CSV table of C-alpha atoms in Angstrom, one decimal:
chain,number,residue,atom,x,y,z
A,1,MET,CA,0.0,0.0,0.0
A,2,VAL,CA,1.3,3.4,-1.0
A,3,GLY,CA,2.3,5.4,2.1
A,4,ASP,CA,2.7,2.4,4.3
A,5,TRP,CA,6.3,3.2,5.4
A,6,GLY,CA,6.2,0.4,7.9
A,7,ARG,CA,6.7,-2.0,5.0
A,8,LEU,CA,10.2,-0.7,4.6
A,9,SER,CA,11.2,-1.6,8.2
A,10,GLY,CA,13.8,-4.2,8.1
A,11,GLY,CA,14.1,-4.0,4.3
A,12,TRP,CA,17.8,-3.2,4.2
A,13,ASP,CA,18.5,-6.0,6.7
A,14,ASN,CA,16.5,-8.4,4.6
A,15,LEU,CA,18.4,-7.4,1.6
A,16,VAL,CA,21.7,-8.0,3.4
A,17,ILE,CA,20.5,-11.4,4.6
A,18,PHE,CA,19.3,-12.3,1.0
A,19,PHE,CA,22.7,-11.2,-0.4
A,20,ASN,CA,24.8,-13.1,2.1
A,21,GLU,CA,22.7,-16.3,2.3
A,22,SER,CA,21.4,-16.6,-1.3
A,23,LEU,CA,23.5,-14.5,-3.7
A,24,TRP,CA,27.0,-14.4,-2.4
A,25,PRO,CA,29.4,-16.1,-2.9
A,26,PRO,CA,28.4,-17.1,-6.5
A,27,ASP,CA,28.2,-20.9,-7.0
A,28,TRP,CA,30.9,-21.6,-9.5
A,29,SER,CA,29.8,-25.1,-9.9
A,30,ILE,CA,28.2,-23.8,-13.1
A,31,LEU,CA,31.7,-24.0,-14.6
A,32,GLU,CA,32.0,-27.7,-13.8
A,33,ALA,CA,30.8,-30.4,-16.2
A,34,GLN,CA,27.2,-31.5,-15.8
A,35,SER,CA,26.6,-34.9,-14.4
A,36,TYR,CA,24.4,-35.8,-17.4
A,37,PRO,CA,25.1,-36.1,-20.4
A,38,VAL,CA,28.5,-37.6,-19.7
A,39,CYS,CA,31.3,-35.2,-20.6
A,40,ASP,CA,33.5,-36.4,-23.5
A,41,GLN,CA,35.6,-33.2,-23.7
A,42,GLU,CA,39.2,-33.0,-22.4
A,43,VAL,CA,38.4,-29.7,-20.7
A,44,GLU,CA,35.6,-30.0,-18.1
A,45,LEU,CA,34.5,-26.3,-18.7
A,46,PHE,CA,33.3,-27.2,-22.2
A,47,CYS,CA,30.6,-29.4,-20.7
A,48,SER,CA,29.5,-26.9,-18.1
A,49,VAL,CA,26.2,-25.1,-17.8
A,50,ALA,CA,27.9,-21.7,-18.2
A,51,TRP,CA,29.8,-22.7,-21.4
A,52,LEU,CA,27.0,-24.5,-23.1
A,53,GLY,CA,24.5,-21.8,-22.3
A,54,MET,CA,26.8,-19.0,-23.2
A,55,VAL,CA,27.9,-20.5,-26.5
A,56,GLU,CA,24.3,-21.1,-27.5
A,57,THR,CA,23.4,-17.6,-26.5
A,58,ILE,CA,26.3,-16.2,-28.5
A,59,LYS,CA,25.4,-18.3,-31.5
A,60,ILE,CA,21.7,-17.1,-31.4
A,61,ALA,CA,22.9,-13.5,-30.9
A,62,PHE,CA,25.4,-13.8,-33.8
A,63,VAL,CA,23.0,-15.2,-36.3
A,64,ALA,CA,20.3,-12.8,-35.3
A,65,THR,CA,22.6,-9.8,-35.4
A,66,ALA,CA,24.0,-10.8,-38.8
A,67,LEU,CA,20.5,-11.5,-40.3
A,68,GLY,CA,19.2,-8.3,-38.7
A,69,PHE,CA,22.1,-6.3,-40.2
A,70,VAL,CA,21.5,-7.7,-43.7
A,71,PHE,CA,17.8,-6.6,-43.6
A,72,ALA,CA,18.4,-3.4,-41.6
A,73,LEU,CA,21.0,-1.9,-43.9
A,74,PRO,CA,18.9,-1.5,-47.0
A,75,LEU,CA,15.9,-0.4,-44.9
A,76,SER,CA,18.0,2.2,-43.2
A,77,VAL,CA,19.3,3.5,-46.6
A,78,LEU,CA,15.6,3.8,-47.7
A,79,ALA,CA,14.7,5.5,-44.5
A,80,ALA,CA,17.5,8.1,-44.5
A,81,ASN,CA,16.0,11.3,-45.8
A,82,ASN,CA,19.3,12.6,-47.3
A,83,LEU,CA,19.6,9.4,-49.4
A,84,SER,CA,16.0,8.6,-50.3
A,85,PRO,CA,12.9,10.7,-51.3
A,86,LEU,CA,10.2,11.1,-48.7
A,87,TRP,CA,7.8,8.7,-50.3
A,88,MET,CA,10.4,5.9,-49.8
A,89,ALA,CA,11.7,7.1,-46.4
A,90,ILE,CA,8.3,7.3,-44.6
A,91,PRO,CA,7.2,3.6,-45.3
A,92,ALA,CA,10.7,2.4,-44.4
A,93,ARG,CA,10.6,4.3,-41.1
A,94,ILE,CA,7.1,2.9,-40.4
A,95,ILE,CA,8.3,-0.7,-41.0
A,96,LEU,CA,11.3,-0.1,-38.7
A,97,ALA,CA,9.2,1.5,-36.0
A,98,ALA,CA,6.7,-1.4,-36.1
A,99,MET,CA,9.5,-4.0,-35.8
A,100,ARG,CA,11.1,-2.4,-32.7
A,101,SER,CA,7.8,-1.5,-31.0
A,102,LEU,CA,7.3,-5.1,-29.9
A,103,PRO,CA,10.0,-6.0,-27.4
A,104,SER,CA,12.0,-9.1,-28.3
A,105,ILE,CA,10.4,-11.1,-25.5
A,106,ILE,CA,7.0,-10.6,-27.2
A,107,TRP,CA,8.4,-11.5,-30.6
A,108,ALA,CA,9.9,-14.6,-28.8
A,109,VAL,CA,6.4,-15.6,-27.5
A,110,LEU,CA,4.9,-15.1,-31.0
A,111,PHE,CA,7.6,-17.2,-32.7
A,112,MET,CA,7.4,-19.9,-30.0
A,113,ILE,CA,3.8,-20.3,-31.0
A,114,ILE,CA,4.9,-20.8,-34.6
A,115,PHE,CA,8.1,-22.8,-34.2
A,116,ASP,CA,7.6,-24.3,-30.7
A,117,VAL,CA,10.0,-23.7,-27.8
A,118,GLY,CA,13.7,-23.6,-28.8
A,119,THR,CA,16.6,-21.8,-30.5
A,120,LEU,CA,14.8,-21.0,-33.8
A,121,ALA,CA,12.1,-19.0,-32.0
A,122,GLY,CA,14.9,-17.1,-30.2
A,123,ILE,CA,16.8,-16.3,-33.4
A,124,PHE,CA,13.6,-15.0,-35.2
A,125,ALA,CA,12.6,-12.9,-32.2
A,126,MET,CA,16.0,-11.3,-31.9
A,127,THR,CA,16.3,-10.8,-35.7
A,128,PHE,CA,13.0,-9.0,-35.9
A,129,TYR,CA,13.9,-6.7,-33.0
A,130,THR,CA,17.4,-6.2,-34.4
A,131,VAL,CA,16.1,-5.0,-37.7
A,132,GLY,CA,13.9,-2.4,-36.1
A,133,TYR,CA,16.5,-1.2,-33.5
A,134,LEU,CA,19.6,-1.3,-35.7
A,135,GLY,CA,17.8,0.2,-38.7
A,136,LYS,CA,16.8,3.2,-36.6
A,137,LEU,CA,20.4,3.7,-35.3
A,138,GLN,CA,21.8,3.3,-38.8
A,139,PHE,CA,19.5,5.7,-40.7
A,140,GLU,CA,20.1,8.4,-38.1
A,141,SER,CA,23.9,8.0,-38.4
A,142,MET,CA,23.5,8.2,-42.2
A,143,GLU,CA,21.5,11.4,-41.9
A,144,GLY,CA,24.3,12.9,-39.9
A,145,LEU,CA,26.7,12.5,-42.9
A,146,LYS,CA,28.6,15.5,-44.2
A,147,ASN,CA,26.9,17.1,-47.2
A,148,ALA,CA,29.9,17.6,-49.5
A,149,PRO,CA,30.4,14.0,-50.7
A,150,LEU,CA,26.6,13.6,-51.2
A,151,GLU,CA,26.5,16.8,-53.2
A,152,VAL,CA,29.4,15.7,-55.4
A,153,ALA,CA,27.6,12.4,-56.0
A,154,LYS,CA,24.4,14.2,-56.9
A,155,ALA,CA,26.2,16.7,-59.2
A,156,MET,CA,28.1,13.9,-60.9
A,157,GLY,CA,24.9,12.0,-61.5
A,158,MET,CA,25.6,8.9,-59.3
A,159,THR,CA,22.6,6.7,-58.7
A,160,ARG,CA,21.0,6.3,-55.3
A,161,ALA,CA,22.5,2.8,-55.0
A,162,GLU,CA,26.0,4.1,-55.9
A,163,THR,CA,25.7,6.9,-53.4
A,164,ALA,CA,24.6,4.5,-50.7
A,165,TRP,CA,27.3,2.0,-51.5
A,166,TYR,CA,30.3,4.3,-52.2
A,167,ILE,CA,29.6,7.2,-49.9
A,168,ALA,CA,27.0,6.7,-47.2
A,169,LEU,CA,28.2,3.3,-46.1
A,170,PRO,CA,31.9,4.0,-45.9
A,171,GLU,CA,31.4,7.5,-44.5
A,172,SER,CA,29.2,6.2,-41.7
A,173,ALA,CA,31.3,3.0,-41.3
A,174,ASN,CA,32.5,3.9,-37.8
A,175,ASN,CA,28.9,4.4,-36.5
A,176,LEU,CA,27.6,1.3,-38.4
A,177,LEU,CA,30.2,-0.9,-36.9
A,178,SER,CA,29.7,0.6,-33.5
A,179,HIS,CA,25.9,0.0,-33.7
A,180,LEU,CA,26.5,-3.5,-35.1
A,181,MET,CA,28.7,-4.5,-32.2
A,182,PHE,CA,26.4,-2.8,-29.7
A,183,MET,CA,23.5,-4.8,-31.2
A,184,PHE,CA,25.5,-8.0,-30.9
A,185,GLU,CA,26.3,-7.2,-27.3
A,186,TYR,CA,22.6,-6.2,-26.6
A,187,ASN,CA,21.5,-9.5,-28.1
A,188,VAL,CA,23.9,-11.5,-25.9
A,189,ARG,CA,22.6,-9.6,-22.9
A,190,HIS,CA,19.1,-10.1,-24.1
A,191,GLY,CA,19.7,-13.8,-24.6
A,192,THR,CA,19.3,-14.0,-20.8
A,193,VAL,CA,15.8,-12.5,-21.1
A,194,ILE,CA,14.7,-14.4,-24.2
A,195,GLY,CA,15.8,-17.7,-22.6
A,196,LEU,CA,13.4,-17.0,-19.8
A,197,VAL,CA,10.5,-17.8,-22.2
A,198,GLY,CA,12.2,-21.0,-23.4
A,199,ALA,CA,13.9,-19.6,-26.4
A,200,GLY,CA,17.2,-21.4,-25.6
A,201,GLY,CA,20.7,-20.2,-24.5
A,202,ILE,CA,22.0,-19.1,-21.1
A,203,GLY,CA,18.6,-17.6,-20.1
A,204,LEU,CA,17.1,-21.1,-20.1
A,205,TYR,CA,19.5,-22.1,-17.3
A,206,ILE,CA,19.0,-18.8,-15.5
A,207,ASN,CA,15.3,-19.4,-15.6
A,208,THR,CA,15.7,-22.9,-14.2
A,209,TYR,CA,17.9,-21.8,-11.3
A,210,LEU,CA,15.5,-18.9,-10.6
A,211,LYS,CA,12.7,-21.4,-10.3
A,212,LEU,CA,14.8,-23.6,-8.0
A,213,THR,CA,15.8,-20.5,-6.0
A,214,GLN,CA,19.5,-21.2,-6.6
A,215,TYR,CA,20.3,-17.5,-6.8
A,216,ASP,CA,24.0,-18.0,-6.2
A,217,LYS,CA,24.2,-19.9,-9.5
A,218,VAL,CA,22.1,-17.2,-11.2
A,219,VAL,CA,24.7,-14.6,-10.0
A,220,ALA,CA,27.5,-16.7,-11.3
A,221,LEU,CA,25.9,-17.0,-14.7
A,222,LEU,CA,25.2,-13.2,-14.8
A,223,ILE,CA,28.9,-12.6,-14.0
A,224,VAL,CA,29.8,-14.8,-17.0
A,225,VAL,CA,27.4,-12.7,-19.2
A,226,PHE,CA,29.1,-9.5,-17.8
A,227,ILE,CA,32.6,-10.9,-18.8
A,228,VAL,CA,31.4,-11.7,-22.3
A,229,VAL,CA,29.9,-8.2,-22.7
A,230,VAL,CA,33.2,-6.6,-21.7
A,231,ILE,CA,35.1,-8.8,-24.2
A,232,ILE,CA,32.7,-7.8,-26.9
A,233,ASP,CA,33.3,-4.1,-26.0
A,234,PHE,CA,37.0,-4.6,-26.5
A,235,LEU,CA,36.4,-6.4,-29.8
A,236,SER,CA,34.2,-3.5,-30.9
A,237,MET,CA,37.1,-1.1,-30.1
A,238,ALA,CA,39.6,-3.1,-32.1
A,239,ILE,CA,37.3,-3.5,-35.1
A,240,ARG,CA,36.3,0.2,-35.3
A,241,SER,CA,40.0,1.2,-35.0
A,242,THR,CA,40.3,0.4,-38.8
A,243,VAL,CA,37.9,3.2,-39.7
A,244,THR,CA,38.5,5.8,-37.0
A,245,GLU,CA,41.1,8.5,-37.0
A,246,GLU,CA,42.0,7.3,-33.5
A,247,GLY,CA,43.9,4.4,-35.1
A,248,ASP,CA,45.9,6.8,-37.2
A,249,VAL,CA,47.4,8.7,-34.4
A,250,GLN,CA,49.7,7.4,-31.7
A,251,ARG,CA,48.2,7.8,-28.3
A,252,PRO,CA,49.9,10.5,-26.2
A,253,SER,CA,51.9,9.0,-23.4
A,254,TRP,CA,52.1,10.3,-19.9
A,255,SER,CA,55.7,11.5,-20.5
A,256,THR,CA,54.6,13.8,-23.3
A,257,ILE,CA,52.1,15.4,-20.9
A,258,PHE,CA,54.2,15.8,-17.8
A,259,LEU,CA,57.8,16.2,-19.2
A,260,PRO,CA,59.1,19.1,-21.2
A,261,ALA,CA,58.9,18.5,-25.0
A,262,SER,CA,62.7,18.4,-25.3
A,263,ILE,CA,62.9,15.4,-23.0
A,264,SER,CA,59.8,13.5,-24.0
A,265,SER,CA,60.6,13.9,-27.8
A,266,LYS,CA,63.6,11.6,-27.2
A,267,TYR,CA,61.2,8.8,-26.4
A,268,HIS,CA,58.2,9.7,-28.6
A,269,THR,CA,59.3,10.9,-32.0
A,270,THR,CA,56.5,9.9,-34.5
A,271,PRO,CA,53.1,11.4,-33.8
A,272,MET,CA,51.6,10.0,-37.1
A,273,LYS,CA,51.7,6.4,-38.3
A,274,TYR,CA,51.8,7.5,-41.9
A,275,ASN,CA,54.5,10.1,-41.5
A,276,SER,CA,56.7,8.7,-44.2
A,277,SER,CA,54.1,9.3,-46.9
A,278,LYS,CA,52.9,12.7,-45.7
A,279,GLU,CA,54.1,15.7,-47.7
A,280,ASP,CA,54.7,19.1,-46.4
A,281,GLU,CA,52.5,21.3,-48.5
B,1,MET,CA,17.6,39.2,-99.3
B,2,LYS,CA,20.9,40.1,-97.8
B,3,SER,CA,23.2,37.1,-97.8
B,4,ILE,CA,25.7,36.8,-94.9
B,5,GLN,CA,28.7,34.8,-95.7
B,6,GLN,CA,29.6,32.6,-92.8
B,7,PRO,CA,33.2,32.7,-91.7
B,8,VAL,CA,35.1,29.4,-92.3
B,9,GLU,CA,35.7,29.1,-88.5
B,10,MET,CA,32.0,28.9,-87.9
B,11,LYS,CA,32.1,25.2,-89.0
B,12,PHE,CA,34.3,24.5,-86.0
B,13,MET,CA,32.5,26.7,-83.6
B,14,ASN,CA,32.4,25.3,-80.1
B,15,GLU,CA,29.1,24.1,-79.0
B,16,VAL,CA,27.2,25.7,-76.1
B,17,LEU,CA,27.2,23.5,-73.0
B,18,ALA,CA,25.2,25.7,-70.7
B,19,HIS,CA,22.9,28.7,-71.2
B,20,LEU,CA,21.7,30.8,-68.3
B,21,HIS,CA,18.6,32.9,-69.2
B,22,ASP,CA,18.0,35.9,-66.9
B,23,VAL,CA,18.9,33.8,-63.9
B,24,SER,CA,18.7,35.1,-60.3
B,25,ILE,CA,20.4,33.1,-57.6
B,26,GLY,CA,20.4,33.1,-53.8
B,27,TYR,CA,18.7,31.3,-50.9
B,28,ASP,CA,16.1,33.6,-49.4
B,29,THR,CA,17.1,36.8,-51.0
B,30,PRO,CA,18.8,37.2,-54.4
B,31,LEU,CA,22.6,37.3,-54.3
B,32,ILE,CA,23.1,37.8,-58.0
B,33,GLU,CA,20.4,38.9,-60.5
B,34,GLY,CA,19.9,39.0,-64.2
B,35,ILE,CA,22.6,36.5,-65.2
B,36,ASN,CA,22.6,35.9,-69.0
B,37,VAL,CA,25.6,33.9,-70.1
B,38,GLU,CA,26.6,31.1,-72.3
B,39,ILE,CA,29.3,28.5,-71.5
B,40,SER,CA,30.9,26.9,-74.5
B,41,GLU,CA,33.3,24.0,-75.1
B,42,GLY,CA,36.9,25.1,-74.4
B,43,ASP,CA,35.9,27.9,-72.0
B,44,VAL,CA,38.0,28.3,-68.9
B,45,ILE,CA,36.1,30.8,-66.8
B,46,ALA,CA,37.3,32.3,-63.5
B,47,ILE,CA,34.7,33.8,-61.1
B,48,LEU,CA,36.1,36.6,-59.0
B,49,GLY,CA,34.7,38.6,-56.2
B,50,PRO,CA,34.9,39.0,-52.5
B,51,SER,CA,33.7,36.4,-50.0
B,52,GLY,CA,30.0,35.9,-49.4
B,53,ILE,CA,29.0,37.6,-52.7
B,54,GLY,CA,27.5,34.4,-54.3
B,55,LYS,CA,30.3,32.7,-56.2
B,56,THR,CA,29.8,29.3,-54.6
B,57,THR,CA,26.0,29.7,-54.8
B,58,LEU,CA,26.4,30.3,-58.6
B,59,LEU,CA,28.4,27.1,-59.0
B,60,ARG,CA,25.9,25.2,-56.9
B,61,THR,CA,23.0,26.6,-58.9
B,62,ILE,CA,24.7,25.6,-62.3
B,63,SER,CA,25.4,22.1,-60.9
B,64,GLY,CA,21.7,21.7,-60.1
B,65,LEU,CA,22.2,21.4,-56.3
B,66,ILE,CA,20.0,24.4,-55.7
B,67,ARG,CA,17.3,26.0,-57.9
B,68,PRO,CA,17.6,29.4,-59.3
B,69,LEU,CA,15.2,31.9,-57.7
B,70,SER,CA,14.1,32.9,-61.2
B,71,GLY,CA,15.2,32.4,-64.8
B,72,GLU,CA,16.2,29.2,-66.6
B,73,ILE,CA,19.4,27.2,-66.9
B,74,GLU,CA,19.8,25.0,-69.9
B,75,LEU,CA,22.5,22.3,-69.8
B,76,ALA,CA,23.4,20.5,-73.0
B,77,ILE,CA,25.4,17.8,-71.2
B,78,PRO,CA,24.5,14.3,-70.1
B,79,SER,CA,22.8,14.1,-66.7
B,80,ARG,CA,25.1,11.2,-65.6
B,81,GLY,CA,28.8,12.0,-65.7
B,82,GLY,CA,28.5,15.1,-67.7
B,83,LEU,CA,29.2,17.5,-64.9
B,84,GLY,CA,32.3,17.3,-62.7
B,85,TYR,CA,32.1,19.1,-59.3
B,86,ILE,CA,35.0,19.9,-56.9
B,87,PRO,CA,33.5,21.8,-54.0
B,88,GLN,CA,35.5,23.8,-51.5
B,89,ARG,CA,35.4,20.9,-49.0
B,90,LEU,CA,36.3,18.5,-51.8
B,91,GLY,CA,33.6,15.9,-51.0
B,92,LEU,CA,36.0,13.0,-50.6
B,93,VAL,CA,35.1,9.8,-48.7
B,94,GLY,CA,37.7,9.8,-45.9
B,95,ASN,CA,37.4,6.1,-45.1
B,96,LEU,CA,38.0,5.0,-48.7
B,97,SER,CA,41.3,4.7,-50.4
B,98,VAL,CA,42.6,7.3,-52.9
B,99,ARG,CA,42.0,4.8,-55.7
B,100,ALA,CA,38.4,4.2,-54.6
B,101,ASN,CA,37.7,7.9,-54.5
B,102,VAL,CA,39.2,8.5,-57.9
B,103,SER,CA,37.2,5.5,-59.3
B,104,MET,CA,34.0,7.2,-58.4
B,105,GLY,CA,34.6,9.6,-61.2
B,106,ALA,CA,35.0,6.8,-63.7
B,107,ARG,CA,32.0,5.0,-62.3
B,108,VAL,CA,29.6,7.7,-63.6
B,109,ARG,CA,30.8,7.0,-67.1
B,110,THR,CA,29.2,3.6,-67.0
B,111,SER,CA,25.5,3.1,-67.7
B,112,ARG,CA,23.2,4.0,-64.7
B,113,TRP,CA,22.1,0.3,-64.8
B,114,TRP,CA,25.6,-1.0,-64.2
B,115,PRO,CA,25.2,-2.5,-60.7
B,116,ALA,CA,26.9,-0.5,-58.0
B,117,VAL,CA,28.7,-3.5,-56.5
B,118,PHE,CA,30.2,-4.6,-59.8
B,119,PRO,CA,33.8,-3.8,-60.5
B,120,LEU,CA,34.5,-1.3,-63.3
B,121,PRO,CA,35.5,-2.4,-66.8
B,122,LYS,CA,39.3,-2.7,-67.4
B,123,GLU,CA,39.7,0.4,-69.6
B,124,PHE,CA,38.2,2.5,-66.9
B,125,GLU,CA,40.7,1.1,-64.4
B,126,GLU,CA,43.5,2.3,-66.8
B,127,ASP,CA,42.0,5.8,-66.8
B,128,ILE,CA,41.9,5.8,-63.0
B,129,THR,CA,45.6,4.8,-62.9
B,130,LYS,CA,46.5,7.5,-65.5
B,131,ALA,CA,44.6,10.2,-63.6
B,132,MET,CA,46.5,9.3,-60.4
B,133,GLN,CA,49.8,9.3,-62.3
B,134,HIS,CA,49.2,12.7,-63.8
B,135,LEU,CA,48.5,14.2,-60.4
B,136,GLY,CA,51.3,12.3,-58.6
B,137,ILE,CA,49.2,10.4,-56.2
B,138,GLU,CA,49.7,6.8,-57.5
B,139,ASP,CA,52.2,6.1,-54.6
B,140,ILE,CA,49.5,6.7,-52.0
B,141,ALA,CA,46.7,5.0,-54.0
B,142,ASP,CA,45.9,2.5,-51.2
B,143,GLN,CA,46.0,4.9,-48.3
B,144,PRO,CA,42.7,6.2,-46.8
B,145,VAL,CA,42.0,9.7,-47.8
B,146,ARG,CA,41.4,10.9,-44.3
B,147,ILE,CA,45.1,10.7,-43.4
B,148,LEU,CA,46.3,12.8,-46.3
B,149,SER,CA,47.3,16.4,-46.2
B,150,GLY,CA,45.1,19.2,-47.6
B,151,GLY,CA,47.1,19.5,-50.8
B,152,GLN,CA,47.1,15.8,-51.4
B,153,GLN,CA,43.4,15.6,-50.9
B,154,ARG,CA,42.9,18.4,-53.5
B,155,ARG,CA,44.9,16.4,-56.0
B,156,VAL,CA,42.7,13.3,-55.2
B,157,ALA,CA,39.5,15.4,-55.9
B,158,THR,CA,41.0,16.7,-59.1
B,159,ALA,CA,42.0,13.1,-60.2
B,160,ARG,CA,38.4,12.0,-59.5
B,161,THR,CA,37.2,14.7,-62.0
B,162,VAL,CA,39.9,13.8,-64.5
B,163,ALA,CA,38.9,10.1,-64.4
B,164,GLN,CA,35.3,11.2,-64.9
B,165,LYS,CA,36.1,13.1,-68.2
B,166,PRO,CA,33.1,15.5,-67.8
B,167,LYS,CA,31.9,18.1,-70.3
B,168,LEU,CA,31.6,20.8,-67.7
B,169,VAL,CA,33.8,21.1,-64.6
B,170,LEU,CA,32.8,23.3,-61.7
B,171,ALA,CA,35.6,23.9,-59.2
B,172,ASP,CA,35.4,25.9,-56.1
B,173,GLU,CA,38.8,27.3,-55.0
B,174,PHE,CA,40.4,23.9,-55.9
B,175,LEU,CA,43.8,25.5,-56.2
B,176,GLY,CA,43.9,26.7,-52.6
B,177,GLU,CA,46.3,25.0,-50.2
B,178,LEU,CA,48.5,24.0,-53.2
B,179,ASP,CA,52.1,25.2,-53.6
B,180,ASP,CA,53.2,26.7,-57.0
B,181,ASP,CA,54.5,23.4,-58.3
B,182,ASN,CA,51.3,21.6,-57.5
B,183,VAL,CA,49.2,24.4,-59.0
B,184,GLU,CA,51.1,23.9,-62.2
B,185,VAL,CA,50.6,20.1,-62.1
B,186,VAL,CA,46.9,20.3,-61.3
B,187,MET,CA,46.1,23.1,-63.8
B,188,SER,CA,48.0,21.4,-66.6
B,189,THR,CA,46.2,18.1,-66.0
B,190,VAL,CA,42.8,19.8,-65.9
B,191,ARG,CA,43.6,21.8,-69.0
B,192,ALA,CA,44.7,18.6,-70.8
B,193,THR,CA,41.4,16.9,-69.8
B,194,ILE,CA,39.4,19.9,-71.0
B,195,ARG,CA,41.2,19.9,-74.3
B,196,SER,CA,40.9,16.2,-74.8
B,197,GLN,CA,37.2,16.2,-74.0
B,198,ASN,CA,36.5,19.6,-75.5
B,199,SER,CA,34.8,20.5,-72.2
B,200,ALA,CA,34.7,23.7,-70.1
B,201,LEU,CA,35.8,24.7,-66.7
B,202,ILE,CA,34.2,27.3,-64.4
B,203,MET,CA,36.4,28.0,-61.3
B,204,VAL,CA,35.9,30.2,-58.3
B,205,GLU,CA,39.3,31.8,-57.5
B,206,HIS,CA,40.4,34.3,-55.0
B,207,HIS,CA,43.8,35.0,-56.5
B,208,GLU,CA,43.2,37.4,-59.3
B,209,GLU,CA,46.7,37.0,-60.9
B,210,LEU,CA,46.3,33.2,-61.0
B,211,ALA,CA,42.8,33.5,-62.4
B,212,LYS,CA,43.9,35.8,-65.2
B,213,GLU,CA,46.8,33.5,-66.0
B,214,VAL,CA,44.7,30.4,-66.4
B,215,ALA,CA,41.3,31.6,-67.6
B,216,ASN,CA,40.2,32.8,-71.0
B,217,ARG,CA,37.0,34.4,-69.5
B,218,ILE,CA,36.6,36.3,-66.3
B,219,TRP,CA,33.3,36.7,-64.5
B,220,ARG,CA,33.4,39.4,-61.8
B,221,ILE,CA,30.6,39.6,-59.3
B,222,LYS,CA,29.9,43.1,-58.1
B,223,ASP,CA,26.8,44.8,-56.6
B,224,GLY,CA,24.7,41.7,-57.2
B,225,LYS,CA,25.5,41.6,-60.9
B,226,LEU,CA,27.7,39.3,-63.0
B,227,ILE,CA,30.0,41.3,-65.2
B,228,GLU,CA,32.1,39.6,-67.9
B,229,GLU,CA,35.5,41.2,-68.2
B,230,VAL,CA,37.6,41.1,-71.3
B,231,VAL,CA,40.8,39.1,-70.8
B,232,ALA,CA,43.8,40.9,-72.2
């Protein structure tokens, strides 16, 4: 009841008890081989709940993200109002909005009705949501492109397809890759939620442990998800470094900041990777 | 009836590529009014005038990027590949290599039904290589444009137009940021292209001496009017 502050009494203590008795320490038995089926792998980890669940979640997320990207990209080109006329952009935007209006968990329920409980329903659910979400992020980054290359393309008489392929996609590559990797990460995280409705992956195990009130195992699995998310973040940084100016410039070192230039220059002499080809003009 | 004997040269008279009929240009308010000019094959036209007077707007209007406030512009050039444009900001794709940027020029010489993802025919590839060689950028052909210096980027933008072989080139201060040697290289390459294609060049230029040196027609913008000056 709203206003019944008495309900809060002992709340913090209860939380501490719940944390100490049920959540912490995490039960790392999830990294051990399951008793059934019998493990035929040399490394026990590969037969563990965490590994099997995470690998399946990553597979679902990877396929869904890749499929979603394939469908989202042309739709986002059609939806970007600097690349397509309004009569094309508006229907494309409506389609994208419709696809992301339903949360992936609802898509999962719908596809479970069609395909039954399992991985396929999870893949379809994630793909549909990915198209809507990724498409939105992508067409907005395309709309933020610099005008000059697009104007040159228009003046030269390039077709819309050529403009999209040779200008819009490479110019927005950094954002597209960033959004793609974010979507993959999102889908891995969301695999835990989709699994709750039986769509496979690590979420299925989390759901099972929640029902059995084995919260320490749930926490351990969530830590595994967290580690995978951090790894994907680093992967994203590495992949995007090929299309960002960040990769072209050597990072400043602490010595260049704190020491006088005459001293630090002895240790750090090349600010640009491509110095050898650069001309002084 | 009085007969007029046509001079012999008339047979070889250069064709008109663009005709501006009483054109007014600007965005909300007119910047230049009553423009009546013809641009013919072989013309090298320099537009002179102080900043903000409408030189770039005139180029953008001729290129079809913005509509004239009034009047009519007739272009007798193909809508695909007929017009080469080098804007002040060059309009290069920073994440693509020098070769990929130059090849965009050649791509608009293909049919518009040539699929965007298909590679270019071999003879086009040769034109791209030649354009890069003329402008001295073949050594950096595989480098992404974003890491190049301003002068190098200007040469890439010029090579893109050279590989395009357009009938009309519109260039907005494309000789800026270039040293004397590179101005010579860029100008001689563009002139050779114009001569070989029998095309025309309209360039916005701030340096009056340079403009008078390279152009055979001067358009000066003054008090909202375009005045054609006689080149000595």
